[in-house]
Tab-separated table of N, CA and C in Angstrom:
chain	number	residue	atom	x	y	z
U	62	UNK	N	26.133	25.215	18.002
U	62	UNK	CA	25.840	23.564	18.446
U	62	UNK	C	24.350	23.279	19.176
U	63	UNK	N	24.153	24.119	19.868
U	63	UNK	CA	22.846	24.082	20.609
U	63	UNK	C	21.617	24.316	19.601
U	64	UNK	N	21.916	25.067	18.499
U	64	UNK	CA	20.727	25.328	17.725
U	64	UNK	C	20.706	23.976	16.588
U	65	UNK	N	22.033	23.362	16.281
U	65	UNK	CA	21.740	22.097	15.530
U	65	UNK	C	21.069	20.776	16.509
U	66	UNK	N	21.350	20.785	17.670
U	66	UNK	CA	20.724	19.824	18.567
U	66	UNK	C	19.190	20.112	18.643
U	67	UNK	N	18.789	21.261	18.899
U	67	UNK	CA	17.357	21.425	19.011
U	67	UNK	C	16.570	21.170	17.572
U	68	UNK	N	17.167	21.374	16.355
U	68	UNK	CA	16.641	21.078	15.251
U	68	UNK	C	16.590	19.666	14.858
U	69	UNK	N	17.865	19.005	15.552
U	69	UNK	CA	17.786	17.395	15.139
U	69	UNK	C	16.751	16.883	15.993
U	70	UNK	N	16.474	17.316	17.075
U	70	UNK	CA	15.438	16.672	17.948
U	70	UNK	C	13.938	17.158	17.427
U	71	UNK	N	13.871	18.142	16.910
U	71	UNK	CA	12.459	18.681	16.621
U	71	UNK	C	12.138	17.713	15.220
U	72	UNK	N	13.101	17.632	14.276
U	72	UNK	CA	12.971	16.588	13.345
U	72	UNK	C	12.658	15.291	13.836
U	73	UNK	N	13.200	14.579	14.823
U	73	UNK	CA	13.054	13.339	15.225
U	73	UNK	C	11.605	13.234	15.632
U	74	UNK	N	11.241	14.352	16.371
U	74	UNK	CA	9.900	14.512	16.954
U	74	UNK	C	8.827	14.354	16.020
U	75	UNK	N	9.104	14.887	14.818
U	75	UNK	CA	8.227	15.053	13.754
U	75	UNK	C	8.320	13.818	13.065
U	76	UNK	N	9.259	13.135	12.791
U	76	UNK	CA	9.479	11.940	12.091
U	76	UNK	C	8.885	10.658	12.578
U	77	UNK	N	8.924	10.708	13.978
U	77	UNK	CA	8.523	9.630	14.765
U	77	UNK	C	6.928	9.067	14.481
U	78	UNK	N	6.359	10.194	14.579
U	78	UNK	CA	4.741	9.795	14.305
U	78	UNK	C	4.583	9.228	13.093
U	79	UNK	N	5.330	9.887	12.042
U	79	UNK	CA	5.268	9.310	10.588
U	79	UNK	C	5.517	7.744	10.405
U	80	UNK	N	6.748	7.611	11.047
U	80	UNK	CA	6.993	6.067	11.052
U	80	UNK	C	6.023	5.259	11.734
U	81	UNK	N	5.318	5.624	12.696
U	81	UNK	CA	4.452	4.999	13.423
U	81	UNK	C	3.103	4.574	12.706
U	82	UNK	N	2.865	5.528	11.894
U	82	UNK	CA	1.462	5.327	11.151
U	82	UNK	C	1.802	4.470	9.752
U	83	UNK	N	3.189	4.031	9.411
U	83	UNK	CA	3.320	3.337	8.252
U	83	UNK	C	3.130	1.805	8.617
U	84	UNK	N	2.127	1.292	7.799
U	84	UNK	CA	1.730	-0.167	8.486
U	84	UNK	C	2.948	-0.986	8.012
U	85	UNK	N	2.943	-2.431	8.911
U	85	UNK	CA	4.178	-3.246	8.529
U	85	UNK	C	3.782	-3.829	7.139
U	86	UNK	N	4.962	-4.225	6.523
U	86	UNK	CA	4.848	-4.786	5.200
U	86	UNK	C	4.129	-6.239	5.254
U	87	UNK	N	2.975	-6.283	4.399
U	87	UNK	CA	2.218	-7.352	4.364
U	87	UNK	C	3.037	-8.672	3.878
U	88	UNK	N	2.939	-9.778	4.562
U	88	UNK	CA	3.239	-11.043	4.074
U	88	UNK	C	3.005	-11.371	2.538
U	89	UNK	N	1.816	-11.155	2.151
U	89	UNK	CA	1.180	-11.343	0.834
U	89	UNK	C	1.704	-10.306	-0.140
U	90	UNK	N	2.698	-9.363	0.018
U	90	UNK	CA	3.015	-8.370	-0.744
U	90	UNK	C	3.581	-8.783	-1.897
U	91	UNK	N	4.428	-9.872	-2.179
U	91	UNK	CA	5.241	-10.165	-3.220
U	91	UNK	C	4.440	-10.397	-4.356
U	92	UNK	N	3.269	-10.997	-4.754
U	92	UNK	CA	2.835	-11.371	-5.965
U	92	UNK	C	2.220	-9.909	-6.315
U	93	UNK	N	1.555	-9.184	-5.484
U	93	UNK	CA	1.112	-7.870	-5.724
U	93	UNK	C	2.285	-6.986	-6.389
U	94	UNK	N	3.341	-7.036	-5.945
U	94	UNK	CA	4.413	-5.988	-5.971
U	94	UNK	C	4.957	-6.470	-7.495
U	95	UNK	N	4.765	-7.757	-7.955
U	95	UNK	CA	5.372	-7.929	-9.341
U	95	UNK	C	4.853	-6.980	-10.196
U	96	UNK	N	3.597	-6.481	-10.106
U	96	UNK	CA	3.019	-5.800	-11.075
U	96	UNK	C	2.731	-4.546	-10.572
U	97	UNK	N	2.322	-4.246	-9.274
U	97	UNK	CA	1.876	-2.715	-8.868
U	97	UNK	C	3.255	-2.345	-8.246
U	98	UNK	N	4.545	-3.007	-7.973
U	98	UNK	CA	5.480	-2.474	-7.309
U	98	UNK	C	5.459	-2.486	-5.864
U	99	UNK	N	6.410	-2.715	-5.054
U	99	UNK	CA	6.423	-2.959	-3.683
U	99	UNK	C	5.782	-1.637	-3.077
U	100	UNK	N	6.197	-0.483	-3.510
U	100	UNK	CA	5.610	0.752	-2.962
U	100	UNK	C	4.500	1.446	-3.734
U	101	UNK	N	3.726	0.654	-4.374
U	101	UNK	CA	2.568	0.862	-5.247
U	101	UNK	C	2.451	1.662	-6.721
U	102	UNK	N	3.639	1.731	-7.045
U	102	UNK	CA	4.089	2.512	-8.312
U	102	UNK	C	4.377	1.344	-9.430
U	103	UNK	N	3.271	1.335	-10.285
U	103	UNK	CA	3.246	0.088	-11.185
U	103	UNK	C	4.759	-0.245	-12.101
U	104	UNK	N	4.929	-1.656	-12.048
U	104	UNK	CA	6.152	-2.110	-12.579
U	104	UNK	C	5.969	-2.586	-14.045
U	105	UNK	N	4.715	-2.726	-14.488
U	105	UNK	CA	4.723	-3.021	-15.908
U	105	UNK	C	3.565	-2.153	-16.677
U	106	UNK	N	3.575	-1.893	-18.026
U	106	UNK	CA	2.346	-1.044	-18.468
U	106	UNK	C	1.021	-1.872	-18.259
U	107	UNK	N	0.087	-0.896	-18.141
U	107	UNK	CA	-1.206	-1.312	-17.743
U	107	UNK	C	-1.753	-1.588	-16.599
U	108	UNK	N	-0.604	-1.801	-15.582
U	108	UNK	CA	-0.904	-2.143	-14.349
U	108	UNK	C	-0.930	-0.648	-13.551
U	109	UNK	N	-2.246	-0.517	-12.745
U	109	UNK	CA	-2.399	0.834	-12.030
U	109	UNK	C	-1.466	0.902	-10.925
U	110	UNK	N	-1.229	2.283	-10.655
U	110	UNK	CA	-0.431	2.751	-9.585
U	110	UNK	C	-1.439	2.717	-8.291
U	111	UNK	N	-1.076	1.921	-7.104
U	111	UNK	CA	-1.756	1.851	-6.019
U	111	UNK	C	-1.540	2.782	-4.953
U	112	UNK	N	-0.082	3.286	-4.897
U	112	UNK	CA	0.322	4.148	-3.904
U	112	UNK	C	-0.683	5.310	-3.559
U	113	UNK	N	-1.085	5.458	-2.241
U	113	UNK	CA	-1.801	6.536	-2.021
U	113	UNK	C	-3.442	6.417	-2.208
U	114	UNK	N	-3.958	5.252	-2.760
U	114	UNK	CA	-5.090	5.422	-3.047
U	114	UNK	C	-6.084	5.112	-1.808
U	115	UNK	N	-7.317	5.548	-1.798
U	115	UNK	CA	-8.044	5.507	-0.551
U	115	UNK	C	-8.293	4.195	-0.141
U	116	UNK	N	-8.000	4.006	1.222
U	116	UNK	CA	-8.212	2.550	2.019
U	116	UNK	C	-9.501	2.051	1.652
U	117	UNK	N	-10.650	2.561	1.724
U	117	UNK	CA	-11.918	2.055	1.705
U	117	UNK	C	-11.943	1.395	-0.022
U	118	UNK	N	-11.617	2.315	-1.148
U	118	UNK	CA	-11.511	1.933	-2.266
U	118	UNK	C	-10.717	0.460	-2.588
U	119	UNK	N	-9.461	0.499	-1.853
U	119	UNK	CA	-8.580	-0.711	-2.234
U	119	UNK	C	-9.115	-1.736	-1.412
U	120	UNK	N	-9.661	-1.593	-0.258
U	120	UNK	CA	-10.245	-2.781	0.483
U	120	UNK	C	-11.474	-3.535	-0.518
U	121	UNK	N	-12.501	-2.665	-0.759
U	121	UNK	CA	-13.517	-3.192	-1.559
U	121	UNK	C	-13.009	-3.824	-2.997
U	122	UNK	N	-12.136	-3.298	-3.634
U	122	UNK	CA	-11.558	-3.494	-4.923
U	122	UNK	C	-11.027	-5.046	-4.626
U	123	UNK	N	-10.165	-5.153	-3.573
U	123	UNK	CA	-9.413	-6.451	-3.560
U	123	UNK	C	-10.594	-7.343	-3.009
U	124	UNK	N	-11.650	-7.196	-2.080
U	124	UNK	CA	-12.709	-8.119	-1.966
U	124	UNK	C	-13.484	-8.562	-3.134
U	125	UNK	N	-13.784	-7.596	-4.132
U	125	UNK	CA	-14.519	-7.822	-5.459
U	125	UNK	C	-13.636	-8.777	-6.405
U	126	UNK	N	-12.316	-8.735	-6.144
U	126	UNK	CA	-11.374	-9.645	-7.126
U	126	UNK	C	-11.538	-10.928	-6.309
U	127	UNK	N	-11.267	-10.904	-5.113
U	127	UNK	CA	-11.227	-12.046	-4.547
U	127	UNK	C	-12.517	-12.999	-4.586
U	128	UNK	N	-13.795	-12.277	-4.439
U	128	UNK	CA	-15.158	-12.770	-4.464
U	128	UNK	C	-15.565	-13.086	-5.895
U	129	UNK	N	-14.878	-12.560	-6.895
U	129	UNK	CA	-15.412	-12.808	-8.142
U	129	UNK	C	-16.143	-12.014	-8.676
U	130	UNK	N	-16.425	-10.786	-7.861
U	130	UNK	CA	-17.552	-9.552	-8.341
U	130	UNK	C	-16.777	-8.839	-9.586
U	131	UNK	N	-15.360	-8.780	-9.540
U	131	UNK	CA	-14.588	-8.138	-10.557
U	131	UNK	C	-14.362	-9.223	-11.504
U	132	UNK	N	-14.621	-9.578	-12.655
U	132	UNK	CA	-14.141	-10.721	-13.536
U	132	UNK	C	-12.849	-10.127	-14.256
U	133	UNK	N	-11.635	-10.378	-13.719
U	133	UNK	CA	-10.608	-10.031	-14.088
U	133	UNK	C	-9.805	-11.415	-13.693
U	134	UNK	N	-9.615	-12.329	-14.846
U	134	UNK	CA	-8.957	-13.555	-14.247
U	134	UNK	C	-7.502	-13.379	-13.727
U	135	UNK	N	-6.436	-12.628	-14.222
U	135	UNK	CA	-5.388	-12.240	-13.852
U	135	UNK	C	-5.272	-11.885	-12.195
U	136	UNK	N	-6.169	-11.031	-11.853
U	136	UNK	CA	-6.251	-10.577	-10.383
U	136	UNK	C	-6.952	-11.546	-9.585
U	137	UNK	N	-7.883	-12.240	-10.035
U	137	UNK	CA	-8.603	-13.531	-9.406
U	137	UNK	C	-7.399	-14.618	-9.034
U	138	UNK	N	-6.534	-14.900	-9.969
U	138	UNK	CA	-5.574	-15.758	-9.798
U	138	UNK	C	-4.466	-15.141	-8.882
U	139	UNK	N	-4.138	-14.005	-9.072
U	139	UNK	CA	-3.011	-13.436	-8.307
U	139	UNK	C	-3.444	-13.277	-6.545
U	140	UNK	N	-4.897	-13.006	-6.580
U	140	UNK	CA	-5.022	-12.484	-5.124
U	140	UNK	C	-5.453	-14.120	-4.466
U	141	UNK	N	-5.912	-14.996	-5.274
U	141	UNK	CA	-6.281	-16.478	-4.698
U	141	UNK	C	-6.902	-16.319	-3.527
U	142	UNK	N	-6.817	-17.060	-2.752
U	142	UNK	CA	-7.734	-17.434	-1.304
U	142	UNK	C	-6.987	-16.277	-0.429
U	143	UNK	N	-7.498	-15.544	-0.028
U	143	UNK	CA	-7.073	-14.289	0.861
U	143	UNK	C	-8.093	-14.170	1.940
U	144	UNK	N	-7.345	-14.095	3.278
U	144	UNK	CA	-8.424	-13.836	4.319
U	144	UNK	C	-8.670	-12.494	4.434
U	145	UNK	N	-9.756	-11.722	5.170
U	145	UNK	CA	-10.106	-10.549	5.146
U	145	UNK	C	-8.763	-9.770	6.051
U	146	UNK	N	-8.349	-10.291	6.945
U	146	UNK	CA	-7.095	-9.532	7.571
U	146	UNK	C	-5.944	-9.521	6.527
U	147	UNK	N	-5.570	-10.478	5.951
U	147	UNK	CA	-4.343	-10.344	4.716
U	147	UNK	C	-4.782	-9.395	4.002
U	148	UNK	N	-6.000	-9.384	3.241
U	148	UNK	CA	-6.807	-8.085	2.259
U	148	UNK	C	-6.395	-6.884	2.985
U	149	UNK	N	-6.958	-6.708	4.264
U	149	UNK	CA	-6.776	-5.335	5.137
U	149	UNK	C	-5.257	-4.973	5.028
U	150	UNK	N	-4.614	-6.032	5.376
U	150	UNK	CA	-2.968	-5.553	5.302
U	150	UNK	C	-2.487	-4.815	4.054
U	151	UNK	N	-2.841	-5.504	2.950
U	151	UNK	CA	-2.523	-4.924	1.537
U	151	UNK	C	-3.003	-3.695	1.418
U	152	UNK	N	-4.334	-3.685	1.638
U	152	UNK	CA	-5.037	-2.284	1.365
U	152	UNK	C	-4.229	-1.016	2.163
U	153	UNK	N	-4.116	-1.540	3.576
U	153	UNK	CA	-3.611	-0.531	4.316
U	153	UNK	C	-2.212	-0.155	4.049
U	154	UNK	N	-1.329	-1.144	3.419
U	154	UNK	CA	0.069	-0.839	3.027
U	154	UNK	C	-0.023	0.028	1.957
U	155	UNK	N	-0.505	-0.206	0.710
U	155	UNK	CA	-0.829	0.435	-0.358
U	155	UNK	C	-1.255	1.906	-0.219
U	156	UNK	N	-2.331	2.143	0.507
U	156	UNK	CA	-2.821	3.181	0.718
U	156	UNK	C	-2.069	4.276	1.479
U	157	UNK	N	-1.069	3.584	2.351
U	157	UNK	CA	-0.004	4.367	3.049
U	157	UNK	C	1.105	4.932	2.291
U	158	UNK	N	1.198	4.207	1.072
U	158	UNK	CA	2.402	4.743	0.264
U	158	UNK	C	2.312	6.062	-0.408
U	159	UNK	N	3.147	6.687	-0.671
U	159	UNK	CA	3.342	8.115	-1.277
U	159	UNK	C	3.620	7.762	-2.708
U	160	UNK	N	2.603	8.483	-3.661
U	160	UNK	CA	2.860	8.160	-4.951
U	160	UNK	C	4.051	9.114	-5.531
U	161	UNK	N	4.697	8.661	-6.410
U	161	UNK	CA	5.664	9.539	-6.863
U	161	UNK	C	5.746	9.695	-8.290
U	162	UNK	N	6.105	10.764	-8.769
U	162	UNK	CA	6.016	11.169	-10.220
U	162	UNK	C	6.735	10.194	-11.026
U	163	UNK	N	6.539	9.652	-12.195
U	163	UNK	CA	7.298	8.586	-13.028
U	163	UNK	C	8.701	9.375	-13.522
U	164	UNK	N	9.772	8.728	-13.593
U	164	UNK	CA	10.958	9.450	-14.151
U	164	UNK	C	10.867	9.529	-15.855
U	165	UNK	N	11.332	10.481	-16.368
U	165	UNK	CA	11.046	10.689	-17.759
U	165	UNK	C	12.057	9.615	-18.523
């Protein structure tokens, strides 16, 4: 019984920092999730998976869509007016997700 308790406490100690590192779910996630999935795995053909992408890459890509430097009408419309803080929350969320292999 003592060994089970030690293992349980050890697992809890390891898992706590992992949970603390996961950013809160962004308020603006809904429209993104329609195509890219809530956890960054694409829901429709042609939409890229965002899970686990580099934070700096996601931040810059979102800025470019917002500012019109990436001329993709769908993304420009989807992202709409977004603050730097909201943009950062989305980038942090998707970069913190773990990619999963698609099911056959």
